[in-house]
Short mmCIF file of C-alpha atoms in Angstrom, two decimals:
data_model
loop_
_atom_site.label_atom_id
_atom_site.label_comp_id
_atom_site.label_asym_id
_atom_site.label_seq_id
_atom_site.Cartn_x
_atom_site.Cartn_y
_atom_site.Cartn_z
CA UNK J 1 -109.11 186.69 -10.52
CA UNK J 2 -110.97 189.62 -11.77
CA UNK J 3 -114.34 188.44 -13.75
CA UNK J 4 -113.87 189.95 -17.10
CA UNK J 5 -117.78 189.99 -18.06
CA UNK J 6 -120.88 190.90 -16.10
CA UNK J 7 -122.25 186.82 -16.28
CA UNK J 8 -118.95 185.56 -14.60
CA UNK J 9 -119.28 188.14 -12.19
CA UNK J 10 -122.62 186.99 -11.38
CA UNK J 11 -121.87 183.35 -11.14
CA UNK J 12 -118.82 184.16 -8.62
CA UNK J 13 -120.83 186.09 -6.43
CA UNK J 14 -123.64 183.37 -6.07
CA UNK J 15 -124.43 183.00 -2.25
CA UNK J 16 -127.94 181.21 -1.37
CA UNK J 17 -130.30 183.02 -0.12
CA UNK J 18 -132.62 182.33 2.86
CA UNK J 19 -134.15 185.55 3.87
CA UNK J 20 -136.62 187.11 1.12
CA UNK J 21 -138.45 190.73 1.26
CA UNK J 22 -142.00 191.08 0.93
CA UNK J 23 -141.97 191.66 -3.04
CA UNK J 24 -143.71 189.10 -4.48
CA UNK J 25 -142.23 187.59 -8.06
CA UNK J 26 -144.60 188.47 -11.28
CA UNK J 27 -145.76 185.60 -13.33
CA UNK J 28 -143.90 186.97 -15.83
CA UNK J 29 -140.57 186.78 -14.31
CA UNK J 30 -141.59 183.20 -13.12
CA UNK J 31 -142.10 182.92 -16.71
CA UNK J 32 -138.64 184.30 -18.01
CA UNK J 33 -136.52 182.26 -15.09
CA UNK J 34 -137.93 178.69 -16.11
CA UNK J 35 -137.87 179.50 -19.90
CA UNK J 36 -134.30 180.28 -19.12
CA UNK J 37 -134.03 176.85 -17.91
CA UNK J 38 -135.60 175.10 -20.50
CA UNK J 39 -132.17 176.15 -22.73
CA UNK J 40 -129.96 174.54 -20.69
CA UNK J 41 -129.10 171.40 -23.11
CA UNK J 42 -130.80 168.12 -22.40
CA UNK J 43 -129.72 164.50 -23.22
CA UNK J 44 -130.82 164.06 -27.16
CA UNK J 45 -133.07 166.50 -26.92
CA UNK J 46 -135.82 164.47 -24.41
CA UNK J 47 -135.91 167.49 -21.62
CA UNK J 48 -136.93 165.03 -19.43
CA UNK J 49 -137.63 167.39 -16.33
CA UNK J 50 -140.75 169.44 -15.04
CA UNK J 51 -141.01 171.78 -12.91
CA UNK J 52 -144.20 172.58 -9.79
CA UNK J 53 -144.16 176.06 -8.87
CA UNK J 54 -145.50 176.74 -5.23
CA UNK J 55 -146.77 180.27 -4.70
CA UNK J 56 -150.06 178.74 -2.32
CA UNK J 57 -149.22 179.46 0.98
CA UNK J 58 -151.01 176.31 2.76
CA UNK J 59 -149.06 174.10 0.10
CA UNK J 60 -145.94 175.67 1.11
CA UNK J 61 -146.65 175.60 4.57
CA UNK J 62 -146.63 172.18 4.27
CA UNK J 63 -144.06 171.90 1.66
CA UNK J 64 -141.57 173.28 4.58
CA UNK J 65 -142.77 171.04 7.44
CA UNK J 66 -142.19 168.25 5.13
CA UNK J 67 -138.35 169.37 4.25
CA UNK J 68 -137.87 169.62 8.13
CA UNK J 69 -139.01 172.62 9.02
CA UNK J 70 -137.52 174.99 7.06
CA UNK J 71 -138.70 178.54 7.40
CA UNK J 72 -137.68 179.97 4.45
CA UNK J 73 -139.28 177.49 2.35
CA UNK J 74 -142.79 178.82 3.71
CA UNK J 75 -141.48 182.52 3.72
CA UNK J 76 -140.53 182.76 -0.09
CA UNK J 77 -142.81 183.70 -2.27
CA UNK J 78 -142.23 180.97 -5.14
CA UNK J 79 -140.85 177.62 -3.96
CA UNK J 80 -139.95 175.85 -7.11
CA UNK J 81 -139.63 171.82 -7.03
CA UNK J 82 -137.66 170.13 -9.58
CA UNK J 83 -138.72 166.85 -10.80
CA UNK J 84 -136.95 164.20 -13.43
CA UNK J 85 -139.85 163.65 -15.36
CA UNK J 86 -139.97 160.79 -17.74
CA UNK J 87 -143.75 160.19 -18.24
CA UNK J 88 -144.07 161.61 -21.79
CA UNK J 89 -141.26 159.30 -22.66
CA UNK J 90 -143.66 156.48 -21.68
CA UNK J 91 -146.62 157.63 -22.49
CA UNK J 92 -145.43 158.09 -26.24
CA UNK J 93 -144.33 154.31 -26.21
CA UNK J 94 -147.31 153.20 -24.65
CA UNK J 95 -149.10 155.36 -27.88
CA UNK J 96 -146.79 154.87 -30.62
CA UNK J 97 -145.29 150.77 -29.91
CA UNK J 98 -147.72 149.48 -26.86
CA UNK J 99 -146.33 145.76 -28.14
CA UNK J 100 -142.71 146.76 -27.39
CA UNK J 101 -141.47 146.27 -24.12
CA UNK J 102 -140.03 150.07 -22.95
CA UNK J 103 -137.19 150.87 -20.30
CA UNK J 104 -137.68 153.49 -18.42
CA UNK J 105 -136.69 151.37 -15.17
CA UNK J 106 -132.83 151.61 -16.81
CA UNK J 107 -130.11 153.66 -14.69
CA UNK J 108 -129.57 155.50 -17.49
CA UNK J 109 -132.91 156.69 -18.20
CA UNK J 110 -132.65 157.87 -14.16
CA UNK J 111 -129.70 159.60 -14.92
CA UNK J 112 -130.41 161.37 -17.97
CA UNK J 113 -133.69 162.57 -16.09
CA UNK J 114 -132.04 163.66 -13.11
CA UNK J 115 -129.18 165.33 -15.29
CA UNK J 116 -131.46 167.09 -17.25
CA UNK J 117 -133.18 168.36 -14.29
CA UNK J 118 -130.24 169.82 -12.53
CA UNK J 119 -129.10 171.53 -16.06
CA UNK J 120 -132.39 173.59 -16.14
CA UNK J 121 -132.50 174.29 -12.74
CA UNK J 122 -129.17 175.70 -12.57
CA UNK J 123 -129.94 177.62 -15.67
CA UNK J 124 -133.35 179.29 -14.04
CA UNK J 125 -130.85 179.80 -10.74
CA UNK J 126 -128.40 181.56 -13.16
CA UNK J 127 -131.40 183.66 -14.86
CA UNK J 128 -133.13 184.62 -11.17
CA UNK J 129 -129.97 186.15 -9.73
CA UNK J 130 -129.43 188.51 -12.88
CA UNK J 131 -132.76 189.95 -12.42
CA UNK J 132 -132.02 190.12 -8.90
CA UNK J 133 -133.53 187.36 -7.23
CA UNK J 134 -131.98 185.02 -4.63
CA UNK J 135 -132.17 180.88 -4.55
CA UNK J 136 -131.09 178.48 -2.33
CA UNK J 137 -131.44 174.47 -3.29
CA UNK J 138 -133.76 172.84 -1.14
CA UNK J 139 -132.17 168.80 -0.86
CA UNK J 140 -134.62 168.61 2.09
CA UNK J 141 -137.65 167.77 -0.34
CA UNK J 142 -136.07 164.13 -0.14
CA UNK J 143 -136.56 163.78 3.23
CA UNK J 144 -140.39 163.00 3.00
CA UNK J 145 -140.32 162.36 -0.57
CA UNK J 146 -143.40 160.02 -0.61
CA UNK J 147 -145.15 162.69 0.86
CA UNK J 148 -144.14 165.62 -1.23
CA UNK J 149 -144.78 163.47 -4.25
CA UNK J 150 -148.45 162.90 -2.91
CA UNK J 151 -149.23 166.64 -2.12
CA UNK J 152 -147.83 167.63 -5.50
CA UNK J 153 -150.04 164.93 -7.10
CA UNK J 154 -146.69 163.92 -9.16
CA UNK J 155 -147.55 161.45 -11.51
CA UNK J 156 -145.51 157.87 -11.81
CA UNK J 157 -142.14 158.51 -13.42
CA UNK J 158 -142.03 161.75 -11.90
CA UNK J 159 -139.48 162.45 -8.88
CA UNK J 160 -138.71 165.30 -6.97
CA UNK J 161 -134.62 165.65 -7.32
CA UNK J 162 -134.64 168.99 -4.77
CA UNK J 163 -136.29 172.10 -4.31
CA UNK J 164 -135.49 175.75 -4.94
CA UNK J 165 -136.79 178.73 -3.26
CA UNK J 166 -136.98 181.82 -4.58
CA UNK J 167 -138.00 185.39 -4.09
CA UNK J 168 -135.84 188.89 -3.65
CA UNK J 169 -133.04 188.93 -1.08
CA UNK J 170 -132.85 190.57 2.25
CA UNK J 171 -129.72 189.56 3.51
CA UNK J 172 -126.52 189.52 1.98
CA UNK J 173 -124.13 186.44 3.13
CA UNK J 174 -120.68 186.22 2.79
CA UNK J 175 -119.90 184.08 -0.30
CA UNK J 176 -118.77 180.47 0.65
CA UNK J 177 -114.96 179.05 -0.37
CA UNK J 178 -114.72 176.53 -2.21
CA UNK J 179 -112.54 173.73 -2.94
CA UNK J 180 -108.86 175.04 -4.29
CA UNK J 181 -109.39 174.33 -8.17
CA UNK J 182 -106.29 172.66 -8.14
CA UNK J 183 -108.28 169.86 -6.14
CA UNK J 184 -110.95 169.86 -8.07
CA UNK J 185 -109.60 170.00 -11.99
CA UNK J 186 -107.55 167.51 -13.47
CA UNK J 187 -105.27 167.76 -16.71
CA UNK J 188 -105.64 164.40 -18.96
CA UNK J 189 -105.71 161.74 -16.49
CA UNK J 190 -107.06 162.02 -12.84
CA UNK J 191 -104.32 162.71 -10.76
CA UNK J 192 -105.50 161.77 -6.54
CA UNK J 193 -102.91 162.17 -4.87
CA UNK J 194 -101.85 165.93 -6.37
CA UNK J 195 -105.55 167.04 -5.91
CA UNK J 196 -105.82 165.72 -2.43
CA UNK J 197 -102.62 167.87 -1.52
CA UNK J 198 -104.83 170.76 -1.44
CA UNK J 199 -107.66 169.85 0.95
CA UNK J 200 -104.98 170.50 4.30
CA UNK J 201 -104.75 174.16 3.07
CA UNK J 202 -108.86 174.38 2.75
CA UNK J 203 -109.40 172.98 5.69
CA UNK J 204 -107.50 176.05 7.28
CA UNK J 205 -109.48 177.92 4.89
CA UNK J 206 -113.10 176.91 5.83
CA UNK J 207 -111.98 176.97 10.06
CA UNK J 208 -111.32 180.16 9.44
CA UNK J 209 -114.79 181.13 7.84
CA UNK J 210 -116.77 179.12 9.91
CA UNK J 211 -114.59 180.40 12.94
CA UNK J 212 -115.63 183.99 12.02
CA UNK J 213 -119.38 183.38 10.92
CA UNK J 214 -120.35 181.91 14.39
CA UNK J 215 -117.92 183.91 16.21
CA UNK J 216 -115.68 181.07 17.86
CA UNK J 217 -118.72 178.71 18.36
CA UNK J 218 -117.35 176.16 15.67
CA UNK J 219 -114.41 175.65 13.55
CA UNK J 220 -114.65 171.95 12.27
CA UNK J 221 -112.73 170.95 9.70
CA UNK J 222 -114.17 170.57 6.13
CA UNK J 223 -112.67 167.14 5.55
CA UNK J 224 -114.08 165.78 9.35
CA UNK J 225 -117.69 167.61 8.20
CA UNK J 226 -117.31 164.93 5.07
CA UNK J 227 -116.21 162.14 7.39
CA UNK J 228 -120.01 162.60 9.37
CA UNK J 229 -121.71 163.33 6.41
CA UNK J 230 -121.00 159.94 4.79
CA UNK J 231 -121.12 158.28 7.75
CA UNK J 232 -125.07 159.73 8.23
CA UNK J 233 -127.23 157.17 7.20
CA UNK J 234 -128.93 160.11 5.00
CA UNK J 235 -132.57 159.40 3.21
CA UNK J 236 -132.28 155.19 3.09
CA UNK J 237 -135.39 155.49 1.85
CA UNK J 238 -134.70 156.76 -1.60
CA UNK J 239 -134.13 153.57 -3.17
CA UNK J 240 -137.20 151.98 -2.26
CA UNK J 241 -139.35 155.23 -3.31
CA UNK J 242 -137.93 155.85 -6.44
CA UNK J 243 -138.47 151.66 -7.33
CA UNK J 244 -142.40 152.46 -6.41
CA UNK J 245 -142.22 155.23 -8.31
CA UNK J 246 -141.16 153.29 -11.62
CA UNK J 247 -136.98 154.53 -11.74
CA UNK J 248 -136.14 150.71 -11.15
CA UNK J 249 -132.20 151.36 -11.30
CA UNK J 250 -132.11 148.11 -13.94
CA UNK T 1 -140.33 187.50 -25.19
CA UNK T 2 -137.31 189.78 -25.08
CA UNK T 3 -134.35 189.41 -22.71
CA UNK T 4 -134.17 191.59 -19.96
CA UNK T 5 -130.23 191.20 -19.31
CA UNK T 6 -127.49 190.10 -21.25
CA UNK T 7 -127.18 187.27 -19.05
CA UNK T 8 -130.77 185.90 -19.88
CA UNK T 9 -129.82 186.75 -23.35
CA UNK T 10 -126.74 184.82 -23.20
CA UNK T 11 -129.06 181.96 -21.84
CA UNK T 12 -131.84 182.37 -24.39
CA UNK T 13 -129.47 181.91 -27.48
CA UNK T 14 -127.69 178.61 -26.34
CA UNK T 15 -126.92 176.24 -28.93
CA UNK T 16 -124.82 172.94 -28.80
CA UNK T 17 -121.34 173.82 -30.89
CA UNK T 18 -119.82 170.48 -32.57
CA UNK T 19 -117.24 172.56 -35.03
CA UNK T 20 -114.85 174.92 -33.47
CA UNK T 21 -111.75 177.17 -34.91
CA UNK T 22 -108.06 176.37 -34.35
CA UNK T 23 -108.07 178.91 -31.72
CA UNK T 24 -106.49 176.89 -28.75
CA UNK T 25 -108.13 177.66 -25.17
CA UNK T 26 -106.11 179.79 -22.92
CA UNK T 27 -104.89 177.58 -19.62
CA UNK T 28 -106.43 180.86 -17.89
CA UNK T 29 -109.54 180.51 -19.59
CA UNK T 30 -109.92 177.44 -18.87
CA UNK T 31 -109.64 178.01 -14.96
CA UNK T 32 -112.18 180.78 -15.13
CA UNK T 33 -114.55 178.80 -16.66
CA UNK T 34 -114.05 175.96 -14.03
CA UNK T 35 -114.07 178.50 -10.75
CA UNK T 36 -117.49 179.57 -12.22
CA UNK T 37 -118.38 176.02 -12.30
CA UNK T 38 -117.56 175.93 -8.65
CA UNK T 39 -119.94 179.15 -7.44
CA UNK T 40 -122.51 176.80 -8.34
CA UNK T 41 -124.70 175.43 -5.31
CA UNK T 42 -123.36 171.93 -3.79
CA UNK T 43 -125.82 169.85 -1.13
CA UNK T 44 -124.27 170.84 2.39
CA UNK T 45 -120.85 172.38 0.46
CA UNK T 46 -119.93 168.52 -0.20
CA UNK T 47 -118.77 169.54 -3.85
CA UNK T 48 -118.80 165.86 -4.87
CA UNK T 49 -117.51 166.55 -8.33
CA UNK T 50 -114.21 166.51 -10.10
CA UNK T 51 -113.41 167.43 -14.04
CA UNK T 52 -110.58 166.19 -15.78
CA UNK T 53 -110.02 168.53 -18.76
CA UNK T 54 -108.00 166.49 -21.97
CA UNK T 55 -106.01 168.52 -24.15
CA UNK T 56 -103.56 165.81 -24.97
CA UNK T 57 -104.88 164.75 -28.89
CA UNK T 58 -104.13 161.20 -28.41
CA UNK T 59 -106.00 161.14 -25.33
CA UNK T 60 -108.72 163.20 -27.01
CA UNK T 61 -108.18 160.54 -30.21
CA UNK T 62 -109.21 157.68 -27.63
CA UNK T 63 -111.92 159.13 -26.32
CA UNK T 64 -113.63 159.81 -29.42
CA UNK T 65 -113.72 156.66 -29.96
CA UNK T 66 -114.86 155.29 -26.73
CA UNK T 67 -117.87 157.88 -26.84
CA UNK T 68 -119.06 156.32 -30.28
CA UNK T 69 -116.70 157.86 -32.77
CA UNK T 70 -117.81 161.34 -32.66
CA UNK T 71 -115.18 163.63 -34.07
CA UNK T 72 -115.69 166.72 -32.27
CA UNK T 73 -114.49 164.99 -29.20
CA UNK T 74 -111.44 164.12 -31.04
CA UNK T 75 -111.55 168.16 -32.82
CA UNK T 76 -112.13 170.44 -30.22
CA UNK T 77 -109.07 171.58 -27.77
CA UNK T 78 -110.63 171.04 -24.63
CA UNK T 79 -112.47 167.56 -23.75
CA UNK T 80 -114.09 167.92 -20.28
CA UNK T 81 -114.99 165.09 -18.37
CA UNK T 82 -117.51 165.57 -15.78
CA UNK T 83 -117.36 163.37 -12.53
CA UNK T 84 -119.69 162.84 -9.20
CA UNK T 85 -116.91 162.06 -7.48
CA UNK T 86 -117.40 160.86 -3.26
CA UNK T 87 -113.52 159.85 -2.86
CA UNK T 88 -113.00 162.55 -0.96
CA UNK T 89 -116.00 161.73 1.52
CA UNK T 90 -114.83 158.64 1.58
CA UNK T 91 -111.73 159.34 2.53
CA UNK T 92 -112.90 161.47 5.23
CA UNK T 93 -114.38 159.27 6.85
CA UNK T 94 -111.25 156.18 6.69
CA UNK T 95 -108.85 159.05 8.20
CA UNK T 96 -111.21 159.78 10.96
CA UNK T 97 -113.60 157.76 12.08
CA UNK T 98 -112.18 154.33 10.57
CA UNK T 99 -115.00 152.45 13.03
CA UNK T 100 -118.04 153.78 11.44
CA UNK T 101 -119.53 152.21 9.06
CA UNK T 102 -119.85 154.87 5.57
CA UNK T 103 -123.00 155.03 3.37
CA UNK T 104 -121.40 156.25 0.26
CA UNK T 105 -123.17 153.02 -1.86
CA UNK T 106 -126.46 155.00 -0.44
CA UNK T 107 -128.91 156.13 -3.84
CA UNK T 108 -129.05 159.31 -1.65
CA UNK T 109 -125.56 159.77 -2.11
CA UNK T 110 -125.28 159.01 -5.82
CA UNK T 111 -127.91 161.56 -6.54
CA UNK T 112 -126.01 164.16 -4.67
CA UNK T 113 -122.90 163.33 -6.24
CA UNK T 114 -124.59 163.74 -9.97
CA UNK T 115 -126.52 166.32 -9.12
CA UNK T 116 -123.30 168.26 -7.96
CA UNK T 117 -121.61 168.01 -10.99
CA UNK T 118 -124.03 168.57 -13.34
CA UNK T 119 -124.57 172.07 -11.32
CA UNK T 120 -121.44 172.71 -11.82
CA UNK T 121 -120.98 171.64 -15.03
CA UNK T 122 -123.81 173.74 -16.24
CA UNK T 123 -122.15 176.93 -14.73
CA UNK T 124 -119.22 176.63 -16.27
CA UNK T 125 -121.09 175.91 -20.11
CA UNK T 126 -122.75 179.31 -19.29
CA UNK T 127 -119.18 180.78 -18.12
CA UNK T 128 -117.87 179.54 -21.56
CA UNK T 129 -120.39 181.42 -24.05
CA UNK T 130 -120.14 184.15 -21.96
CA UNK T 131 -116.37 183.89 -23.22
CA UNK T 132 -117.13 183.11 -26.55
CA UNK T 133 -116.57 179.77 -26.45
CA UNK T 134 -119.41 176.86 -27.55
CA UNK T 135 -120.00 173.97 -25.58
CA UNK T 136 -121.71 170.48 -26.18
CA UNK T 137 -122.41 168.11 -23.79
CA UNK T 138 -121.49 164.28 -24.36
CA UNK T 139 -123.79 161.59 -22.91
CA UNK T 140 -121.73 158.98 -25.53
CA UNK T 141 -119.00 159.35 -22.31
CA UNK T 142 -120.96 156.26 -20.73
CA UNK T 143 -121.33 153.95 -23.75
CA UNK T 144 -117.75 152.39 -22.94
CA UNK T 145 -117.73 154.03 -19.47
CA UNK T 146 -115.32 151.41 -17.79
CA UNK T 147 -112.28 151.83 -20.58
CA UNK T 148 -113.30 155.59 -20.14
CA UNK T 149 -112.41 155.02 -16.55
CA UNK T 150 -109.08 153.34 -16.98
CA UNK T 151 -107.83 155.44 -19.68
CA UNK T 152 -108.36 158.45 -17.33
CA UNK T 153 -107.40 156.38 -14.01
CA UNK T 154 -110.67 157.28 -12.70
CA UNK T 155 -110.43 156.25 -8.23
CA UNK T 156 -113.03 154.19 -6.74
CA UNK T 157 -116.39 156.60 -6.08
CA UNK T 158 -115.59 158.88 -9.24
CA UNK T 159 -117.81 158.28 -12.34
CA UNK T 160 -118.38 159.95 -15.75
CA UNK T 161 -121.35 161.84 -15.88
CA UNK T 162 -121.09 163.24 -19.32
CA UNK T 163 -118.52 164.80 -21.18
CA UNK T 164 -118.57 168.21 -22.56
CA UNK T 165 -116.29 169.68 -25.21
CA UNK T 166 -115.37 173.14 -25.52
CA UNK T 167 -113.68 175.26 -27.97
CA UNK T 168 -114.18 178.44 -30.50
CA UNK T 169 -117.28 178.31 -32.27
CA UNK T 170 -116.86 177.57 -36.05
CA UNK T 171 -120.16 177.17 -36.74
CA UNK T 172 -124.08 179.22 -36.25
CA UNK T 173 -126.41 176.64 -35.99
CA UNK T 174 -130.52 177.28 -35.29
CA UNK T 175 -131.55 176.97 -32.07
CA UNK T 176 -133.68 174.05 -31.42
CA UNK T 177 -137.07 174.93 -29.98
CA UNK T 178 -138.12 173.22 -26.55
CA UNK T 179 -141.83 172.27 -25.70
CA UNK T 180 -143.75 174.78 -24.57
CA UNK T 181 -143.20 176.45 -21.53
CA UNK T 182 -146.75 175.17 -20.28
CA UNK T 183 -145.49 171.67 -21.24
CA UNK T 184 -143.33 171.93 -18.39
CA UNK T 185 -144.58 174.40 -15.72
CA UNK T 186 -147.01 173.38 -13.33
CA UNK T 187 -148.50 175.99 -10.86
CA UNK T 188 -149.33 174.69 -7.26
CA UNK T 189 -149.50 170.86 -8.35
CA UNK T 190 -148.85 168.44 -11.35
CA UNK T 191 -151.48 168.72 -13.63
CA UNK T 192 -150.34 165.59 -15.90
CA UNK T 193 -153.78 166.63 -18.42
CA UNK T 194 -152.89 169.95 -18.95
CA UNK T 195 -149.08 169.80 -19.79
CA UNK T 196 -149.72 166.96 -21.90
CA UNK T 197 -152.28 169.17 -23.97
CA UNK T 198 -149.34 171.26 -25.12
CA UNK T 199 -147.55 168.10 -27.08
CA UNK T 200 -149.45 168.10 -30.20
CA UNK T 201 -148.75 171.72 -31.04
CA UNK T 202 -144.78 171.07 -29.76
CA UNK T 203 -145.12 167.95 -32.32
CA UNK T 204 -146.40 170.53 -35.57
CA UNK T 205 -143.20 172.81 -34.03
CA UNK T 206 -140.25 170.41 -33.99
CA UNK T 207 -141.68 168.67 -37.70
CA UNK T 208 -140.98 171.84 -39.11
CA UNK T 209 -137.47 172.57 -37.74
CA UNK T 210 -136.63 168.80 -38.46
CA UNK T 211 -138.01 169.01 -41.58
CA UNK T 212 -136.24 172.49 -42.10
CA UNK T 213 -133.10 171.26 -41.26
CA UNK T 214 -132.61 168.12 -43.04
CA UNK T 215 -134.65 169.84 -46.55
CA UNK T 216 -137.05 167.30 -46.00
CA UNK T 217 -135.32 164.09 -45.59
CA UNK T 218 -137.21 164.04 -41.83
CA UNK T 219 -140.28 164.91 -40.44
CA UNK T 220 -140.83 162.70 -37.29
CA UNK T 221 -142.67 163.74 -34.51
CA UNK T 222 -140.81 164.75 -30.94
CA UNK T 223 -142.87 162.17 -29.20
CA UNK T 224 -142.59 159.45 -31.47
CA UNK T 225 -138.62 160.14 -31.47
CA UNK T 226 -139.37 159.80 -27.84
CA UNK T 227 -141.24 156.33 -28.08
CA UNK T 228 -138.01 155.61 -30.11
CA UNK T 229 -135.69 156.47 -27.28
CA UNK T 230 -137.38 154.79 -24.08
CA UNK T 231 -138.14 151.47 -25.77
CA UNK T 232 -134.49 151.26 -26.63
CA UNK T 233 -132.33 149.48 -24.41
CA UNK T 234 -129.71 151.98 -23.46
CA UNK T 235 -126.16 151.66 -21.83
CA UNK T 236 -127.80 149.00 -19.51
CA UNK T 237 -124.33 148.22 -18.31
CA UNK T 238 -124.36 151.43 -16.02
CA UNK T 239 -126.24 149.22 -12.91
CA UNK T 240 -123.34 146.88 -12.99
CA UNK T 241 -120.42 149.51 -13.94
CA UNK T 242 -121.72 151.77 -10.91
CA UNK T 243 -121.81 149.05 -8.45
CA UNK T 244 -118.25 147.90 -9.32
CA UNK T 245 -117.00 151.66 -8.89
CA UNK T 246 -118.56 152.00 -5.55
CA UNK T 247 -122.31 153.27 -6.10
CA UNK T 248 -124.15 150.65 -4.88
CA UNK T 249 -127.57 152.21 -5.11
CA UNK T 250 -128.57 151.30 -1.77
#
């Protein structure tokens, strides 16, 4: 499928980017990417999301011992953590009706937060790679989340939901396959079993590219990478942290 | 600030679109905007998302009325419905390695599974105005979330994150203004004092547009709309509708 404008192009070549030259990122361009996120839509209008901006090279020293030890999280020059951010949701109750009870422990309010957060992040993604910058999503920040939170000095009601590094490419990787569409959309009702008929022919596809990328050295099926995925008992943790951290999941 | 790209242009005008022309959407058009929703990053290429798209008006009828009787959900000629969606994890894991025990009810998991398709879905709105097409997204999806579920034969371990319809724009409206830029960026760490400091002046901004909008019939300030919003109890079913469909929130 041929793109038939220069955004769609852009979006189809997205490939995350690890490997960053020296050229550091203006504040204006900093500037430009996040106001770019801040369009994204938001649930009625609440952009319940912030965003910490790590250029200090101690802080993201740390930062990338803390995601486990990822280089590239120290070696760009902006590492960008996105937070769901529903403090000035509270704070304006606690100003405007301190005598009513407020419910920002709800799943809702979690998810609208977290939604929110991933629309303007992928927005600012989006916005960085047309002025030539790479990203790659950092889900590592959730590994020591307590910790993160503490070094950022993120207020209660404030969670990191991942992190985002950022700076100019030097390397250009092979853009990933993904899923047929036919497995992923669905016309009017949600059809299982026809979507699922597709994931035999990507697992061929993704043994291939593995295959090639690592020269022979693996070739695991997609579907059997899924199997130890949600078998891994990944960031148990989160539950209890986000309760401390006022997102009660009532 | 001026845009430096049409993409970031693109970006920078974004408004929600809740009229649309009788122009029907192409079914080719509608597959390019969902492969651009797929170039969007996925935490370790799980792609924990599905979209049903509902072009059948009865269907679309239903729904309207499910998400609160809006009647551009009913109106437009494309209804997507957003999913996380770990069926396919799940599944994984049953076919080949039955004896484990899986963590999909993990909170880990939920938020990768939400976060996933919001990335994606946020792609594929950008995608669609780069077509000339307007989007809106449709948090109303999860008032009656379980009948949305049946009506679309939702599987165990998918759930509606939002909807998001998408047709022709028939309408120009404004383009809301979002707090300031230092309302939301932090540099280095959260510094709760100084964002906040921003609020008052984002208050004066968003009276005027209200009051602009609605020739004076409203003038309420964004953060007592926001006291409004927190201290009201909101889809408080979603705890219990989750954990029925599989997201236990571990």
């Amino acid at each position: 499928m041929n793109a038939p404008n220069p955004t769609i192009e852009l979006l189809m070549r997205h490939r995350s980017i690890r490997k960053y030259t020296d050229q550091s990122v203006e504040r204006s361009t900093l500037e430009q990417i996040v106001s770019a996120g801040q369009m994204a839509s938001s649930s009625s209008h609440v952009q319940a999301y912030s965003v910490v901006a790590v250029k200090d090279p101690e802080r993201k020293r740390k930062l990338a011992e803390l995601c486990g030890g990822q280089a590239y999280v120290e070696e760009c020059p902006v590492f960008l953590v996105w937070c769901a951010d529903l403090h000035r949701l509270k704070d304006a109750a606690d100003k405007y009706t301190p005598e009513l009870e407020s419910h920002e422990g709800l799943t809702e309010n979690f998810i609208i937060a977290t939604v929110d957060a991933a629309l303007a992040a992928q927005n600012a993604a989006v916005a960085a790679e047309s002025l030539g910058l790479g990203i790659v999503y950092i889900g590592g920040i959730r590994n020591r989340i307590a910790e993160v939170s503490e070094l950022l000095e993120l207020p209660e009601l404030v969670y990191p939901v991942f992190g985002m590094c950022l700076g100019y490419p030097d390397q250009t990787p092979v853009v990933r396959p993904r899923l047929p569409l036919e497995a992923v959309l669905h016309i009017d009702r949600f059809d299982k079993e026809k979507a699922d008929s597709h994931l035999d022919a990507y697992d061929d596809t993704m043994v291939q590219y593995i295959s090639e990328r690592t020269h022979g050295a693996r070739d695991t099926a997609w579907t059997r990478l899924m199997a130890d995925k949600i078998t891994a008992l990944s960031r148990p943790h989160m539950r209890e942290y986000l309760y401390n951290r006022g997102f009660k999941m009532e």
